[in-house]
Coordinates of N, CA and C in Angstrom, one line a residue:
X1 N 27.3 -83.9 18.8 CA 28.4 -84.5 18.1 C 28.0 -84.9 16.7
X2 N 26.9 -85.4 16.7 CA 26.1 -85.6 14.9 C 26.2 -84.8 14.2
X3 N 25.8 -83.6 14.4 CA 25.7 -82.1 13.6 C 27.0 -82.0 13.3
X4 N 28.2 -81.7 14.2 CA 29.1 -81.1 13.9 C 30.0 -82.4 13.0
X5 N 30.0 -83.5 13.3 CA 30.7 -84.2 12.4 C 30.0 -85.2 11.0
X6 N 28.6 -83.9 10.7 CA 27.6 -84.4 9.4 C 28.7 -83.8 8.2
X7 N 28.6 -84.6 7.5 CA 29.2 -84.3 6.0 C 28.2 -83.7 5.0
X8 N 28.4 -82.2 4.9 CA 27.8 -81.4 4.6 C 28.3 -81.4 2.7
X9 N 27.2 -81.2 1.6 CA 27.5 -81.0 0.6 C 28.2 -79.6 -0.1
X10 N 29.2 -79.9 -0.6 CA 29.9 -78.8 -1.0 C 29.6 -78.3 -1.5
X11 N 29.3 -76.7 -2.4 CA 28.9 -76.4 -3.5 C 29.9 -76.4 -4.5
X12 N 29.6 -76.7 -5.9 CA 30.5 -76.8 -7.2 C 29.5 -76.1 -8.4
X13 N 30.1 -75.8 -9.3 CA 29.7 -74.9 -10.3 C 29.1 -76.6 -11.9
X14 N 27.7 -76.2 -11.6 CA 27.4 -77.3 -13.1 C 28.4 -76.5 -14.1
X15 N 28.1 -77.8 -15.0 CA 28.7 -77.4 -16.2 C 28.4 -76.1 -17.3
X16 N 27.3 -76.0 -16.6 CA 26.6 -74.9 -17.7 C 27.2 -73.5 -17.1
X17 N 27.3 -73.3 -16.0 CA 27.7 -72.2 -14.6 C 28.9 -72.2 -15.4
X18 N 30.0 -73.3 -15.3 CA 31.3 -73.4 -15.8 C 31.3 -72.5 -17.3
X19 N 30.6 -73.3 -17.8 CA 30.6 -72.6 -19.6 C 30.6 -70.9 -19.4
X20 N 29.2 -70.7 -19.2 CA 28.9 -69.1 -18.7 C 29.7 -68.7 -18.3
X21 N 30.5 -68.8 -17.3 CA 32.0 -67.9 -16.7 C 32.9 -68.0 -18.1
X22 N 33.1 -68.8 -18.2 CA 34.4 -69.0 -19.6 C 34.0 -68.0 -20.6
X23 N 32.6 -68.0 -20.8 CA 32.5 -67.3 -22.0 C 32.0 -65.6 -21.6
X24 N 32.3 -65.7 -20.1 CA 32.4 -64.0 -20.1 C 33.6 -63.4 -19.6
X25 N 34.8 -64.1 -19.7 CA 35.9 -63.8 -19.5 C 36.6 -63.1 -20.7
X26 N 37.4 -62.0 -20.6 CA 37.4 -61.1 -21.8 C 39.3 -62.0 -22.2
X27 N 39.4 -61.3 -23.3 CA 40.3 -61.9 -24.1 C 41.1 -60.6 -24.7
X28 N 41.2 -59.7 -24.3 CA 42.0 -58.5 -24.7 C 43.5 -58.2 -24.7
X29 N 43.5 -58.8 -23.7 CA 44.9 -58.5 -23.3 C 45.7 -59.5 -22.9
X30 N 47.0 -60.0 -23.0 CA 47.9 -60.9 -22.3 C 47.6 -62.1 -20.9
X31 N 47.1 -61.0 -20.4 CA 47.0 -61.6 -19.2 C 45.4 -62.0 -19.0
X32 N 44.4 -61.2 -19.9 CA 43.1 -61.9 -20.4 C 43.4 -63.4 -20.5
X33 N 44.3 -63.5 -21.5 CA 43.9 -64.8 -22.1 C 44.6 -66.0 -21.6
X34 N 45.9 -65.5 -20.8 CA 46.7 -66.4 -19.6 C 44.9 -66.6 -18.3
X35 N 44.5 -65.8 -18.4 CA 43.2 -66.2 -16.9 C 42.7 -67.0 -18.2
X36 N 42.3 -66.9 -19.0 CA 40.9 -67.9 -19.2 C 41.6 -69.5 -19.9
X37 N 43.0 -69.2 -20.4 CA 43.7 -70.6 -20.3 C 43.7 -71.4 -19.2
X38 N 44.0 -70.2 -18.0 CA 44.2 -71.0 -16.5 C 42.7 -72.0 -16.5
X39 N 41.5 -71.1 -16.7 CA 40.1 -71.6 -16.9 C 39.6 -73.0 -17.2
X40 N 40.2 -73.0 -18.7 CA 40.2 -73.8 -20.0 C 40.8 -75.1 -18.9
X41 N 42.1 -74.8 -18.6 CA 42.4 -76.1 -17.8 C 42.7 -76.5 -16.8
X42 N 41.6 -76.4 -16.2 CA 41.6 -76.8 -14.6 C 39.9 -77.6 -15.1
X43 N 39.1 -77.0 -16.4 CA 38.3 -77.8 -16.6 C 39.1 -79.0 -17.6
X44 N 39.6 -79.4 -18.2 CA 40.6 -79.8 -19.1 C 41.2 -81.2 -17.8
X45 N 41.2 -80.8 -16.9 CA 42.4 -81.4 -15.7 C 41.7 -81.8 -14.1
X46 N 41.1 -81.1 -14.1 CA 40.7 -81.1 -12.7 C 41.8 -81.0 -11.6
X47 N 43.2 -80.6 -11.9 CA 43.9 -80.4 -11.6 C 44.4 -79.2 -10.1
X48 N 44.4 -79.4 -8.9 CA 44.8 -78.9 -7.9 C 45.6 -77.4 -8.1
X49 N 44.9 -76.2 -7.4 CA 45.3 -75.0 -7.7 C 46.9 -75.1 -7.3
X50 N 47.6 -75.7 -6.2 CA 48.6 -75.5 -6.2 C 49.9 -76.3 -6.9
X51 N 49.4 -76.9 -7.3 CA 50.1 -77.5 -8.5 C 50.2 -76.9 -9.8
X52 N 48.9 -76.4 -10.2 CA 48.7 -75.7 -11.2 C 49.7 -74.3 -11.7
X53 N 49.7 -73.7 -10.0 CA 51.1 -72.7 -10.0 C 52.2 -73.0 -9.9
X54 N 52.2 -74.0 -9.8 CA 54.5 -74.8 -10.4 C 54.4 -75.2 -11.8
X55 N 53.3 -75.1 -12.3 CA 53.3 -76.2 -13.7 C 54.5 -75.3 -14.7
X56 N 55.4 -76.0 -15.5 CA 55.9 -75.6 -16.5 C 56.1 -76.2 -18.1
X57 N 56.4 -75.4 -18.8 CA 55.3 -75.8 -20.1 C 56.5 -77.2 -20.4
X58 N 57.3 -77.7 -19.5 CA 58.2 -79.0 -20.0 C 57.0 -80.3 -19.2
X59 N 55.8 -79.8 -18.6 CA 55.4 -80.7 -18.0 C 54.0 -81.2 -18.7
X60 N 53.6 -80.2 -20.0 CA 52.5 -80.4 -21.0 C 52.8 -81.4 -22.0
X61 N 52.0 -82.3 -22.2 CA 52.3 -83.3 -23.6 C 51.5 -82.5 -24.2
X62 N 51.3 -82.0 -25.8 CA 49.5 -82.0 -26.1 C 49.5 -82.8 -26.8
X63 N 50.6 -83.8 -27.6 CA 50.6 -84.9 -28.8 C 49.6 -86.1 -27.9
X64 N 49.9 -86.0 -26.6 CA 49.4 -87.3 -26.0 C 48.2 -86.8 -25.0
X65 N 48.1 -85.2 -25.3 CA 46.8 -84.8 -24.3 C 47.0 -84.6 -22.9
X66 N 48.1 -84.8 -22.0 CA 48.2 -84.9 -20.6 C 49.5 -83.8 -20.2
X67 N 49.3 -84.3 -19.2 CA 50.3 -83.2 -18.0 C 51.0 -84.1 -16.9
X68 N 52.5 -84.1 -17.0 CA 53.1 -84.8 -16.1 C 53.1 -84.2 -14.7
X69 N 52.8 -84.5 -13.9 CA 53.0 -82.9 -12.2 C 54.1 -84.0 -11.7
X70 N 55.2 -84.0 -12.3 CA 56.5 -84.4 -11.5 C 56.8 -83.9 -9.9
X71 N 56.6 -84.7 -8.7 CA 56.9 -84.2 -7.6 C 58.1 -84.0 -7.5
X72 N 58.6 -84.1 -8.2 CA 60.1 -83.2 -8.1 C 60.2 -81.0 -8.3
X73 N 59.4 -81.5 -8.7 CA 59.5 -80.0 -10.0 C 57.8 -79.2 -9.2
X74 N 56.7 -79.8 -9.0 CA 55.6 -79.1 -9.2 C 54.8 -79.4 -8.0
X75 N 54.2 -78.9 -7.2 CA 53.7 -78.5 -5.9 C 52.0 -79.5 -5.7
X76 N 52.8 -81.2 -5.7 CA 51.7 -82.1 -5.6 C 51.5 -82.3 -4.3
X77 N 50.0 -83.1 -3.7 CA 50.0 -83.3 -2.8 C 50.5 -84.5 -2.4
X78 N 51.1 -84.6 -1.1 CA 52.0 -86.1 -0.6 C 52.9 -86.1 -1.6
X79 N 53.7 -85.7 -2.4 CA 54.9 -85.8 -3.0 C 54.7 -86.5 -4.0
X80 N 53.8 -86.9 -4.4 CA 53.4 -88.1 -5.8 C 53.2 -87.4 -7.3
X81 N 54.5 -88.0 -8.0 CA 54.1 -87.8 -9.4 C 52.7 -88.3 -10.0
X82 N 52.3 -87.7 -11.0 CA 51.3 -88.0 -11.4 C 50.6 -87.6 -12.7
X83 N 50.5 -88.3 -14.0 CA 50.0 -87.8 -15.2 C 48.2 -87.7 -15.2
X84 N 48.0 -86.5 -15.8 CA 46.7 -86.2 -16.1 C 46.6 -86.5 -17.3
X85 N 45.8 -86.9 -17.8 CA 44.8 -86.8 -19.1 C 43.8 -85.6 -19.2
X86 N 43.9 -84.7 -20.7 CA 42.8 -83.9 -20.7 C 41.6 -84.8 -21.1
X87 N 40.4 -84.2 -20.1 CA 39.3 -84.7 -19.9 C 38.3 -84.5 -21.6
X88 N 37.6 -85.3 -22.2 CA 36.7 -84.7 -23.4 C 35.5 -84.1 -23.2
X89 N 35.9 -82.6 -22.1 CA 34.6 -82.0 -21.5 C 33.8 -81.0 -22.5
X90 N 34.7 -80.0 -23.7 CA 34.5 -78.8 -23.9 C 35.3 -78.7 -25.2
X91 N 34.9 -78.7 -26.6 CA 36.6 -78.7 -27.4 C 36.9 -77.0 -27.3
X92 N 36.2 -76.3 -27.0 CA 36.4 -75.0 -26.9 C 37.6 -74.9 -25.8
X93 N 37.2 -75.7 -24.4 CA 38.2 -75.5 -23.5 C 39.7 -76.2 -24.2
X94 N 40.0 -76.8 -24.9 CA 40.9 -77.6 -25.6 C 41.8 -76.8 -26.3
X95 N 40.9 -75.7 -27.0 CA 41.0 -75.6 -28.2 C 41.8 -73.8 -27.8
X96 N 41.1 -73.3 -26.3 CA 41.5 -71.9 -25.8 C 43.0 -72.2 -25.3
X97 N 43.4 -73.7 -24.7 CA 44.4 -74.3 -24.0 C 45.5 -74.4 -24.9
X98 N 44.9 -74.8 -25.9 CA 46.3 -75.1 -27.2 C 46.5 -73.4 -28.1
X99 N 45.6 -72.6 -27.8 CA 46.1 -71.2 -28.7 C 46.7 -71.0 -27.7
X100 N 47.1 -71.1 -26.0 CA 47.7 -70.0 -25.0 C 49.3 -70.9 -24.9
X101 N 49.5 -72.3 -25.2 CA 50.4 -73.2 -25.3 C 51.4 -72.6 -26.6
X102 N 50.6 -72.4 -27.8 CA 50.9 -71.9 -28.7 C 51.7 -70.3 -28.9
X103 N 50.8 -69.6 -28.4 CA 51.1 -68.5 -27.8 C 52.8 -68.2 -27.0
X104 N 52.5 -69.1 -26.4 CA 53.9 -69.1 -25.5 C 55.0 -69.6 -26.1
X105 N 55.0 -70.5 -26.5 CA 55.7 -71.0 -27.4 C 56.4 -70.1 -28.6
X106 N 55.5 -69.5 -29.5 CA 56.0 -69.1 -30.4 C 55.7 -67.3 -30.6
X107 N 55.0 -67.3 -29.8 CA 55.1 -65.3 -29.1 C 55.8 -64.8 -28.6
X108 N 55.6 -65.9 -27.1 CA 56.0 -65.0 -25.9 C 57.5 -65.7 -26.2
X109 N 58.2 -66.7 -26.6 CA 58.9 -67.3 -27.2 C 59.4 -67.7 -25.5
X110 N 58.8 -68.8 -24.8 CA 59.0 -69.3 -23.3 C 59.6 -70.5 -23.5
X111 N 60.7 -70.8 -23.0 CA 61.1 -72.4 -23.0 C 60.7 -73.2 -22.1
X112 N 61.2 -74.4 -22.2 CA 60.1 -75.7 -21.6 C 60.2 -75.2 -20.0
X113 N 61.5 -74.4 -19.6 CA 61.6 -74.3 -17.8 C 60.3 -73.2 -17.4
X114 N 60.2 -72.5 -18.2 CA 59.1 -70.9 -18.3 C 58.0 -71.6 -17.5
X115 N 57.3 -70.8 -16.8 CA 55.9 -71.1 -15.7 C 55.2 -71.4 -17.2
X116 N 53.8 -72.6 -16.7 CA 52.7 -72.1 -17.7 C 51.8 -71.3 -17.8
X117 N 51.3 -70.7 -16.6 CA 50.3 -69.8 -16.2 C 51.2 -68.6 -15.4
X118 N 52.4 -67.9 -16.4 CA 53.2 -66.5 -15.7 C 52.4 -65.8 -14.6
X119 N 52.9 -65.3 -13.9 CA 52.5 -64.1 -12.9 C 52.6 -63.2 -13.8
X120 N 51.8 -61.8 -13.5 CA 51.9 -60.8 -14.4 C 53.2 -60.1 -13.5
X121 N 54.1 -59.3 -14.5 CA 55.7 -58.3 -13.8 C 54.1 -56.8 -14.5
X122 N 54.9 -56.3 -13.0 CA 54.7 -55.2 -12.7 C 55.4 -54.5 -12.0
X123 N 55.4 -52.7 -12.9 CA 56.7 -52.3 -12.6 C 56.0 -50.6 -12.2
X124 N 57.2 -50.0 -11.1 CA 56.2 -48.3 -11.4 C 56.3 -48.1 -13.0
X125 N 55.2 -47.3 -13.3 CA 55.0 -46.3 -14.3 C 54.4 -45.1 -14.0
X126 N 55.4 -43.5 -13.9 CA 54.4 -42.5 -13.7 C 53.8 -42.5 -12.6
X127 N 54.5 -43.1 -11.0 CA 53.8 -43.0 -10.2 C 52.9 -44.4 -9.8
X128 N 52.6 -44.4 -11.1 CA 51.5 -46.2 -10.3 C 51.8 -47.1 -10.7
X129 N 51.9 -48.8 -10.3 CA 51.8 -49.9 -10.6 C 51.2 -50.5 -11.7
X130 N 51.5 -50.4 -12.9 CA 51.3 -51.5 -14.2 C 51.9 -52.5 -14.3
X131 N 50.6 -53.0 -15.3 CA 50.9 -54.6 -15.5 C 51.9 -54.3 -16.7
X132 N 53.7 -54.7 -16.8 CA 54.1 -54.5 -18.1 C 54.4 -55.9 -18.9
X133 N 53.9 -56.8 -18.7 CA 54.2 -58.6 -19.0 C 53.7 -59.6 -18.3
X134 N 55.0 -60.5 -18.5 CA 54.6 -61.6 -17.6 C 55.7 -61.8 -17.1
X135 N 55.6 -62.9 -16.3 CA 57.2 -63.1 -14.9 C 57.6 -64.5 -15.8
X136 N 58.7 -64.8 -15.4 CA 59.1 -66.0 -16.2 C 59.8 -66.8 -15.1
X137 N 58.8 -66.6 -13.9 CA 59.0 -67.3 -12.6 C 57.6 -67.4 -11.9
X138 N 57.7 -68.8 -11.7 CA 56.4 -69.4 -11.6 C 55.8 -68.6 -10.2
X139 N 54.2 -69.0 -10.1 CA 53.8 -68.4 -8.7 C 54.5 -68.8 -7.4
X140 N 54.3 -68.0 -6.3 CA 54.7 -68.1 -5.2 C 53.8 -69.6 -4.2
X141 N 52.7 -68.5 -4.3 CA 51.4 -69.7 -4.1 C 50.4 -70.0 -5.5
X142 N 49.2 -70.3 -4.9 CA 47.8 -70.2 -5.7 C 46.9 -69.5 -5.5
X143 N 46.8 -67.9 -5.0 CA 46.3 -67.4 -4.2 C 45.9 -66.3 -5.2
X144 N 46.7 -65.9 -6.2 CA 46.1 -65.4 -7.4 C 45.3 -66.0 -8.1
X145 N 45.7 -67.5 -8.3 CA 45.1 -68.3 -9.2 C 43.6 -68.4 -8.8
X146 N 43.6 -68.7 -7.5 CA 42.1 -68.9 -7.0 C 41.2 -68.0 -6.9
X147 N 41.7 -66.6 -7.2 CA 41.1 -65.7 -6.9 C 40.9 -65.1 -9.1
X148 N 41.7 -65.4 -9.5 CA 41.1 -65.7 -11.0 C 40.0 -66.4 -11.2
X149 N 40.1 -67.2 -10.9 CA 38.6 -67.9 -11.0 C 37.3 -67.8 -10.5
X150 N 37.4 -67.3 -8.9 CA 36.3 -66.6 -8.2 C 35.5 -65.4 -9.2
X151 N 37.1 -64.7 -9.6 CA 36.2 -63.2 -10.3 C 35.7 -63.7 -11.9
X152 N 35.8 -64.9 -12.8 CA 35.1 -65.6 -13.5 C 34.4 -65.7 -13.3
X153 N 33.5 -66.2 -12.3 CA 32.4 -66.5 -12.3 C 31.6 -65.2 -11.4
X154 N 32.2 -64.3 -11.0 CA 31.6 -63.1 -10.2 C 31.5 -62.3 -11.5
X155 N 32.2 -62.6 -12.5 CA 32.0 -61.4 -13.8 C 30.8 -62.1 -14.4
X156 N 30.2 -63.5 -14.3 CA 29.0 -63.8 -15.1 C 28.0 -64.1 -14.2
X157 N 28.2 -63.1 -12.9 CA 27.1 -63.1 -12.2 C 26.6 -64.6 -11.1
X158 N 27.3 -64.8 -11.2 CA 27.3 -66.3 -10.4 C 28.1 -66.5 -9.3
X159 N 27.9 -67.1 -8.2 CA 28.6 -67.4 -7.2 C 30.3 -68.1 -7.1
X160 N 31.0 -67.6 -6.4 CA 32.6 -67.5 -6.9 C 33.1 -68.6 -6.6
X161 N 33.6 -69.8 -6.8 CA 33.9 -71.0 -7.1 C 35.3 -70.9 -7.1
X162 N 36.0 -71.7 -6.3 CA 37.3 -72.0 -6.6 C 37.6 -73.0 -7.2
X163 N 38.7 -72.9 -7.7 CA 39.0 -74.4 -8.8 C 38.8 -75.6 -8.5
X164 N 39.4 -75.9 -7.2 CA 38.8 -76.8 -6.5 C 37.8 -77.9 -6.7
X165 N 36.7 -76.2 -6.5 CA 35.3 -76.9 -6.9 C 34.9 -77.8 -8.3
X166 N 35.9 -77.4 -9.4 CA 35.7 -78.0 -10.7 C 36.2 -79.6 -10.4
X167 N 36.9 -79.6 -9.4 CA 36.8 -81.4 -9.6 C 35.8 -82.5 -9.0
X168 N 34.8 -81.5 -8.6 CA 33.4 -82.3 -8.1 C 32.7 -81.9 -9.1
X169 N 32.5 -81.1 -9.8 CA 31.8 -80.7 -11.5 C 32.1 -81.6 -12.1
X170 N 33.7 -82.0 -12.5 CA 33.9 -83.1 -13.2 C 33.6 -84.4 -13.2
X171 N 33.5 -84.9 -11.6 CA 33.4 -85.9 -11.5 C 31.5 -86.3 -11.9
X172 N 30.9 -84.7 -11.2 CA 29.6 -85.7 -11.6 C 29.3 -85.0 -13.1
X173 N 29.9 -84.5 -14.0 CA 30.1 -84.8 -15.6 C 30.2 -86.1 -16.1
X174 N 31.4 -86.8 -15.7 CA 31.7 -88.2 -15.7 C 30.8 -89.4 -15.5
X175 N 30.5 -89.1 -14.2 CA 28.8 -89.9 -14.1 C 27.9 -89.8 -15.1
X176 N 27.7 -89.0 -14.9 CA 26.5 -88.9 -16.1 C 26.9 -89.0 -18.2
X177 N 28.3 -88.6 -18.2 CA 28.5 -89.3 -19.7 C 28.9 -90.5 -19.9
X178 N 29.6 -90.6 -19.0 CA 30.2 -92.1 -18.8 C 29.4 -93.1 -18.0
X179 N 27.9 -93.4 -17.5 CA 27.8 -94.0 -16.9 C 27.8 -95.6 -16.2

């Protein structure tokens, strides 16, 4: 009965692990830079993958740094509204977050209802499945999402971490800057 009800330590990605994935995430393409924004803020937020997939960009402040997850609108746990503050982990992560806010805004030209993190539309071309955009309908689940970040950190050679895990990274970041 000991064994099976021991609280076993989770694994979480240090900060440095964190960095290294971010910085071998490629930036080529659209949906490059939508994964490594997703990246940017989940360290940014510590923010819950399934929330993350209802977010829409009417729920971003950046004048005031935070993120409203209205339980009305966005997929919280126990139905509770709740404002985030971005964390002062990374200005790089800050700084990838506000080009892809930007981006949407004034590129992809998305209004406040638009997802923040689109699903990629894909349509036949010639027989096979391409990516031709983005959806302007937020995720179903988080099941892509989670799996963007696994392959971050499987592309820098490192053990695949779900987002999750960044909010036990954060916390013991916190400890240690803040002590």
């Amino acid at each position: 009965a000991r064994v099976a009800s021991t609280v076993r330590e989770t694994p979480y990605p240090s900060m440095e692990m964190a960095r290294r994935a971010f910085s071998y995430m490629p930036e080529v393409t659209e949906i490059d830079r939508r994964d490594k924004a997703l990246f940017a803020f989940f360290m940014l937020t510590g923010s819950r993958d399934g929330a993350v997939s209802s977010l829409r960009l009417k729920h971003i402040n950046m004048i005031d740094g935070c993120v409203y997850q209205d339980a009305r609108e966005v997929r919280v746990k126990r139905s509770k509204s709740i404002t985030t503050f971005f964390l002062p982990v990374d200005p790089e992560y800050l700084t990838c977050f506000t080009d892809w806010m930007n981006y949407l805004r004034t590129e992809a030209l998305f209004g406040p209802d638009a997802p923040l993190f689109p699903p990629a539309k894909i349509k036949p071309i010639d027989g096979a499945f391409q990516i031709v955009g983005m959806n302007r309908e937020i995720y179903k689940n988080a099941n892509s999402i989670r799996e963007t970040i696994k392959d971050a950190f499987r592309r820098a050679d490192l053990p695949p971490f779900t987002p999750h895990a960044f909010r036990k990274t954060l916390v013991k970041w916190a400890d240690t800057a803040y002590p």
